[in-house]
Amino acid sequence: MFDIAKFKIFAKKQLQNRWLVPILIAFVTNLLLFIFSLPNFFPLDMNEFYTYAESGDTQAMLSFLSTSLSSPAGIISYLLSLIQTLVSFIFSAATLHVCLKMTRSPEPVYFKDFIDGFAHWWNSIKAGLWQSLWIFIWMFVSIFALTLVSFAIISIFGTGGLQTIVCCFIFVFSFALFIRKTLEYSMTMFIIVEFPTLTARKSLNLSKILTKRKLWDLLMLELSFIGYIFLCIVTLGIAFIWFEPYYNMTKTNAYHGLLKEAVENGLVKQEDLA
């Protein structure tokens, strides 16, 4: 049974008298990611792109993107964004390494445990990229397919209110699909950190099995933290270093619950995890 309240209670108990290291990890991780983003002083001016998009000038849009990507500023901007993304995958795996240890034993944890988690750096990059790739593919396919449908409808019935309705439908459907796939693949990093011999593809497939028929529960779990997120915003992010350990431990307990249930129901066998 997916019990959100139980997962949160367990998280608080697991963090009791052990808050210091998770808070330190959250502080260091977010500080380093912020530092990595500082050199990114060459953001692309997307206002011009949006103007072309609104006018439907596809040729101008492609010309803008081609020029921007080939410019030094564009190249630097995208390279720095890529580096920051890869580093975030590594930090995420190292953080989950500590969370998994805290859920297994009441023994103290140390910052060294976070450093030890960097041993998963290559697996975390592969899993993160594989997960992101499939989310992008689903998003691209949905947007492309619905855009073709919208163009067909507009060509038949013309523009006007119908065009706006179709565009809104495309946005809502694409956003819903993004949320669905994000939740469906959300256990990938947990799996590859706990079972490092698995491939990124296998970890993602197992995540889909674990989250099957649990997507609504996972969404409710995420929404249950809205109050904490608002608090983080009000405190200009200061409360985030306390919120993040609590959130990560709750998600780790949810992962254990999903894995236990999948094994008990025969959806996942022990040889699948080897």
Short mmCIF file of C-alpha atoms in Angstrom, two decimals:
data_model
loop_
_atom_site.label_atom_id
_atom_site.label_comp_id
_atom_site.label_asym_id
_atom_site.label_seq_id
_atom_site.Cartn_x
_atom_site.Cartn_y
_atom_site.Cartn_z
CA MET A 1 0.00 0.00 0.00
CA PHE A 2 1.28 3.44 -0.93
CA ASP A 3 0.99 5.36 2.35
CA ILE A 4 2.26 8.94 1.96
CA ALA A 5 1.78 9.76 5.65
CA LYS A 6 3.82 6.69 6.65
CA PHE A 7 6.65 7.59 4.28
CA LYS A 8 6.83 11.08 5.77
CA ILE A 9 6.74 9.81 9.35
CA PHE A 10 9.56 7.39 8.58
CA ALA A 11 11.55 10.21 6.98
CA LYS A 12 11.32 12.34 10.11
CA LYS A 13 12.35 9.42 12.32
CA GLN A 14 15.27 8.56 10.05
CA LEU A 15 16.46 12.15 10.09
CA GLN A 16 16.14 12.48 13.86
CA ASN A 17 19.55 13.31 15.33
CA ARG A 18 21.02 12.95 11.82
CA TRP A 19 19.97 16.21 10.18
CA LEU A 20 23.43 17.77 10.02
CA VAL A 21 24.96 15.74 7.18
CA PRO A 22 21.89 15.83 4.89
CA ILE A 23 21.60 19.60 5.43
CA LEU A 24 25.29 20.03 4.69
CA ILE A 25 24.90 17.93 1.54
CA ALA A 26 21.93 20.03 0.39
CA PHE A 27 23.85 23.26 1.06
CA VAL A 28 27.04 22.15 -0.71
CA THR A 29 25.16 20.62 -3.66
CA ASN A 30 23.05 23.70 -4.35
CA LEU A 31 25.96 26.05 -3.78
CA LEU A 32 28.16 24.19 -6.27
CA LEU A 33 25.37 24.00 -8.85
CA PHE A 34 24.87 27.74 -8.42
CA ILE A 35 28.58 28.35 -8.90
CA PHE A 36 28.54 26.21 -12.04
CA SER A 37 25.78 28.42 -13.43
CA LEU A 38 27.60 31.72 -12.72
CA PRO A 39 29.79 31.70 -15.85
CA ASN A 40 26.69 31.39 -17.99
CA PHE A 41 26.60 35.06 -18.92
CA PHE A 42 25.58 34.44 -22.51
CA PRO A 43 21.89 33.55 -22.47
CA LEU A 44 20.17 33.59 -25.83
CA ASP A 45 17.64 36.35 -26.38
CA MET A 46 14.56 34.25 -27.04
CA ASN A 47 12.25 37.26 -27.52
CA GLU A 48 13.12 37.33 -31.20
CA PHE A 49 12.42 33.59 -31.46
CA TYR A 50 9.03 34.00 -29.78
CA THR A 51 8.15 36.81 -32.18
CA TYR A 52 8.85 34.54 -35.14
CA ALA A 53 6.90 31.71 -33.48
CA GLU A 54 3.83 33.89 -32.94
CA SER A 55 3.91 35.03 -36.56
CA GLY A 56 4.32 31.45 -37.78
CA ASP A 57 7.51 32.29 -39.69
CA THR A 58 9.15 28.84 -39.57
CA GLN A 59 12.05 29.82 -41.80
CA ALA A 60 12.96 32.77 -39.58
CA MET A 61 12.74 30.54 -36.47
CA LEU A 62 15.15 27.98 -37.93
CA SER A 63 17.49 30.73 -39.14
CA PHE A 64 17.53 32.28 -35.64
CA LEU A 65 18.29 28.95 -33.95
CA SER A 66 21.00 28.11 -36.49
CA THR A 67 22.72 31.48 -36.04
CA SER A 68 22.42 31.36 -32.23
CA LEU A 69 23.78 27.84 -31.92
CA SER A 70 26.76 28.58 -34.16
CA SER A 71 27.71 31.79 -32.33
CA PRO A 72 30.36 31.68 -29.54
CA ALA A 73 27.80 32.94 -27.01
CA GLY A 74 25.33 30.23 -27.99
CA ILE A 75 27.93 27.48 -27.88
CA ILE A 76 29.23 28.57 -24.46
CA SER A 77 25.69 28.88 -23.11
CA TYR A 78 24.66 25.38 -24.16
CA LEU A 79 27.94 23.79 -23.10
CA LEU A 80 27.66 25.28 -19.62
CA SER A 81 24.04 24.16 -19.38
CA LEU A 82 25.08 20.63 -20.37
CA ILE A 83 27.90 20.56 -17.80
CA GLN A 84 25.55 21.79 -15.08
CA THR A 85 23.02 19.10 -16.02
CA LEU A 86 25.62 16.31 -15.88
CA VAL A 87 26.93 17.55 -12.54
CA SER A 88 23.38 17.61 -11.17
CA PHE A 89 22.99 13.94 -12.12
CA ILE A 90 26.18 13.06 -10.23
CA PHE A 91 25.15 15.04 -7.14
CA SER A 92 21.70 13.46 -7.24
CA ALA A 93 23.18 9.95 -7.23
CA ALA A 94 25.57 10.81 -4.39
CA THR A 95 22.68 12.25 -2.35
CA LEU A 96 20.52 9.16 -2.92
CA HIS A 97 23.48 7.00 -1.90
CA VAL A 98 23.33 8.67 1.52
CA CYS A 99 19.53 8.47 1.70
CA LEU A 100 19.54 4.76 0.95
CA LYS A 101 22.12 4.20 3.68
CA MET A 102 20.02 6.17 6.16
CA THR A 103 16.92 4.09 5.40
CA ARG A 104 18.81 0.83 5.91
CA SER A 105 20.48 1.60 9.23
CA PRO A 106 20.06 3.94 12.22
CA GLU A 107 23.83 4.36 12.37
CA PRO A 108 25.29 7.87 11.94
CA VAL A 109 26.11 9.06 8.44
CA TYR A 110 29.06 11.22 7.45
CA PHE A 111 29.86 13.61 4.66
CA LYS A 112 32.29 10.94 3.45
CA ASP A 113 29.27 8.84 2.53
CA PHE A 114 28.27 11.58 0.12
CA ILE A 115 31.77 11.59 -1.37
CA ASP A 116 31.61 7.79 -1.67
CA GLY A 117 28.44 8.26 -3.71
CA PHE A 118 30.50 9.86 -6.48
CA ALA A 119 31.55 6.33 -7.37
CA HIS A 120 28.21 6.16 -9.18
CA TRP A 121 29.11 9.15 -11.39
CA TRP A 122 29.14 7.30 -14.71
CA ASN A 123 25.99 5.31 -13.96
CA SER A 124 24.21 8.48 -12.84
CA ILE A 125 25.12 10.32 -16.03
CA LYS A 126 23.94 7.45 -18.21
CA ALA A 127 20.70 7.03 -16.26
CA GLY A 128 20.03 10.77 -16.17
CA LEU A 129 20.63 11.21 -19.90
CA TRP A 130 18.62 8.11 -20.79
CA GLN A 131 15.73 9.25 -18.63
CA SER A 132 15.84 12.79 -20.04
CA LEU A 133 16.06 11.47 -23.59
CA TRP A 134 12.87 9.44 -23.28
CA ILE A 135 10.98 12.29 -21.65
CA PHE A 136 12.10 14.53 -24.53
CA ILE A 137 11.10 11.93 -27.14
CA TRP A 138 7.60 11.58 -25.70
CA MET A 139 7.24 15.35 -25.48
CA PHE A 140 8.50 15.84 -29.05
CA VAL A 141 6.22 13.14 -30.47
CA SER A 142 3.15 14.51 -28.69
CA ILE A 143 3.81 18.12 -29.68
CA PHE A 144 4.69 17.17 -33.26
CA ALA A 145 1.64 14.93 -33.71
CA LEU A 146 -0.79 17.41 -32.16
CA THR A 147 0.74 20.30 -34.12
CA LEU A 148 0.10 18.40 -37.35
CA VAL A 149 -3.49 17.80 -36.27
CA SER A 150 -3.93 21.46 -35.37
CA PHE A 151 -2.55 22.58 -38.76
CA ALA A 152 -4.95 20.18 -40.48
CA ILE A 153 -7.92 21.54 -38.50
CA ILE A 154 -6.92 25.14 -39.11
CA SER A 155 -6.42 24.52 -42.83
CA ILE A 156 -9.95 23.10 -43.02
CA PHE A 157 -11.84 25.41 -40.69
CA GLY A 158 -9.56 28.47 -40.77
CA THR A 159 -8.10 30.49 -37.92
CA GLY A 160 -9.75 32.22 -35.01
CA GLY A 161 -11.08 30.85 -31.73
CA LEU A 162 -10.51 27.29 -32.87
CA GLN A 163 -6.80 27.95 -33.29
CA THR A 164 -6.55 29.17 -29.70
CA ILE A 165 -8.45 26.15 -28.39
CA VAL A 166 -6.19 23.77 -30.32
CA CYS A 167 -3.02 25.50 -29.05
CA CYS A 168 -4.30 25.31 -25.47
CA PHE A 169 -5.12 21.62 -25.91
CA ILE A 170 -1.60 20.95 -27.24
CA PHE A 171 -0.07 22.71 -24.24
CA VAL A 172 -2.24 20.92 -21.67
CA PHE A 173 -1.76 17.50 -23.27
CA SER A 174 2.02 17.95 -23.59
CA PHE A 175 2.31 19.15 -20.00
CA ALA A 176 0.24 16.22 -18.74
CA LEU A 177 2.40 13.80 -20.73
CA PHE A 178 5.55 15.41 -19.31
CA ILE A 179 4.24 14.95 -15.75
CA ARG A 180 3.24 11.35 -16.47
CA LYS A 181 6.61 10.36 -17.92
CA THR A 182 8.53 12.20 -15.22
CA LEU A 183 6.66 10.23 -12.55
CA GLU A 184 6.94 6.98 -14.50
CA TYR A 185 10.73 7.30 -14.74
CA SER A 186 11.20 8.85 -11.27
CA MET A 187 12.64 5.71 -9.66
CA THR A 188 15.40 5.24 -12.26
CA MET A 189 18.15 6.96 -10.27
CA PHE A 190 17.21 5.14 -7.05
CA ILE A 191 17.44 1.80 -8.84
CA ILE A 192 20.79 2.39 -10.52
CA VAL A 193 22.33 3.68 -7.29
CA GLU A 194 21.14 0.69 -5.25
CA PHE A 195 21.88 -1.80 -8.02
CA PRO A 196 24.90 -0.34 -9.86
CA THR A 197 25.37 -3.43 -12.06
CA LEU A 198 22.14 -2.66 -13.90
CA THR A 199 22.18 -0.70 -17.15
CA ALA A 200 20.43 2.65 -17.56
CA ARG A 201 17.89 1.02 -19.88
CA LYS A 202 17.14 -1.75 -17.38
CA SER A 203 16.82 0.75 -14.52
CA LEU A 204 14.35 2.85 -16.47
CA ASN A 205 12.29 -0.20 -17.42
CA LEU A 206 12.19 -1.28 -13.78
CA SER A 207 11.08 2.21 -12.79
CA LYS A 208 8.15 1.86 -15.19
CA ILE A 209 7.23 -1.46 -13.55
CA LEU A 210 7.51 -0.05 -10.03
CA THR A 211 5.35 2.98 -10.81
CA LYS A 212 2.70 1.14 -12.80
CA ARG A 213 -0.74 2.03 -11.43
CA LYS A 214 1.02 4.25 -8.85
CA LEU A 215 1.32 7.45 -10.88
CA TRP A 216 -1.60 9.13 -9.14
CA ASP A 217 -0.14 8.23 -5.74
CA LEU A 218 3.23 9.63 -6.78
CA LEU A 219 1.59 12.82 -8.01
CA MET A 220 -0.22 13.21 -4.69
CA LEU A 221 3.11 12.67 -2.93
CA GLU A 222 4.67 15.50 -4.91
CA LEU A 223 1.69 17.79 -4.34
CA SER A 224 1.83 17.13 -0.59
CA PHE A 225 5.02 19.20 -0.49
CA ILE A 226 3.46 22.34 -1.97
CA GLY A 227 3.35 24.05 1.43
CA TYR A 228 7.05 23.41 1.98
CA ILE A 229 7.88 24.71 -1.50
CA PHE A 230 5.93 27.89 -0.76
CA LEU A 231 7.91 28.25 2.47
CA CYS A 232 11.16 27.89 0.50
CA ILE A 233 10.02 30.67 -1.85
CA VAL A 234 9.04 32.97 1.02
CA THR A 235 12.43 32.44 2.70
CA LEU A 236 14.26 33.06 -0.60
CA GLY A 237 15.45 29.46 -0.73
CA ILE A 238 16.92 29.34 2.78
CA ALA A 239 14.38 26.77 3.98
CA PHE A 240 15.29 24.58 1.01
CA ILE A 241 18.34 23.11 2.76
CA TRP A 242 15.98 21.72 5.42
CA PHE A 243 13.23 20.78 3.01
CA GLU A 244 15.44 18.87 0.56
CA PRO A 245 16.64 16.18 3.05
CA TYR A 246 13.05 15.61 4.22
CA TYR A 247 11.83 15.39 0.62
CA ASN A 248 14.63 13.04 -0.45
CA MET A 249 14.13 10.72 2.52
CA THR A 250 10.38 10.59 1.89
CA LYS A 251 10.95 9.74 -1.78
CA THR A 252 13.48 7.08 -0.75
CA ASN A 253 10.90 5.47 1.55
CA ALA A 254 8.38 5.58 -1.28
CA TYR A 255 10.91 3.85 -3.53
CA HIS A 256 11.42 1.08 -0.96
CA GLY A 257 7.67 0.66 -0.68
CA LEU A 258 7.21 0.42 -4.44
CA LEU A 259 10.06 -2.05 -4.83
CA LYS A 260 8.82 -4.23 -1.95
CA GLU A 261 5.30 -4.33 -3.39
CA ALA A 262 6.56 -5.12 -6.91
CA VAL A 263 8.69 -8.01 -5.61
CA GLU A 264 5.86 -9.39 -3.49
CA ASN A 265 3.48 -9.27 -6.45
CA GLY A 266 5.99 -11.01 -8.70
CA LEU A 267 6.35 -8.00 -11.01
CA VAL A 268 10.06 -7.82 -10.20
CA LYS A 269 12.19 -10.88 -9.52
CA GLN A 270 15.48 -11.01 -7.67
CA GLU A 271 17.31 -11.93 -10.87
CA ASP A 272 15.99 -8.70 -12.42
CA LEU A 273 18.01 -6.77 -9.85
CA ALA A 274 21.24 -8.70 -10.31
#
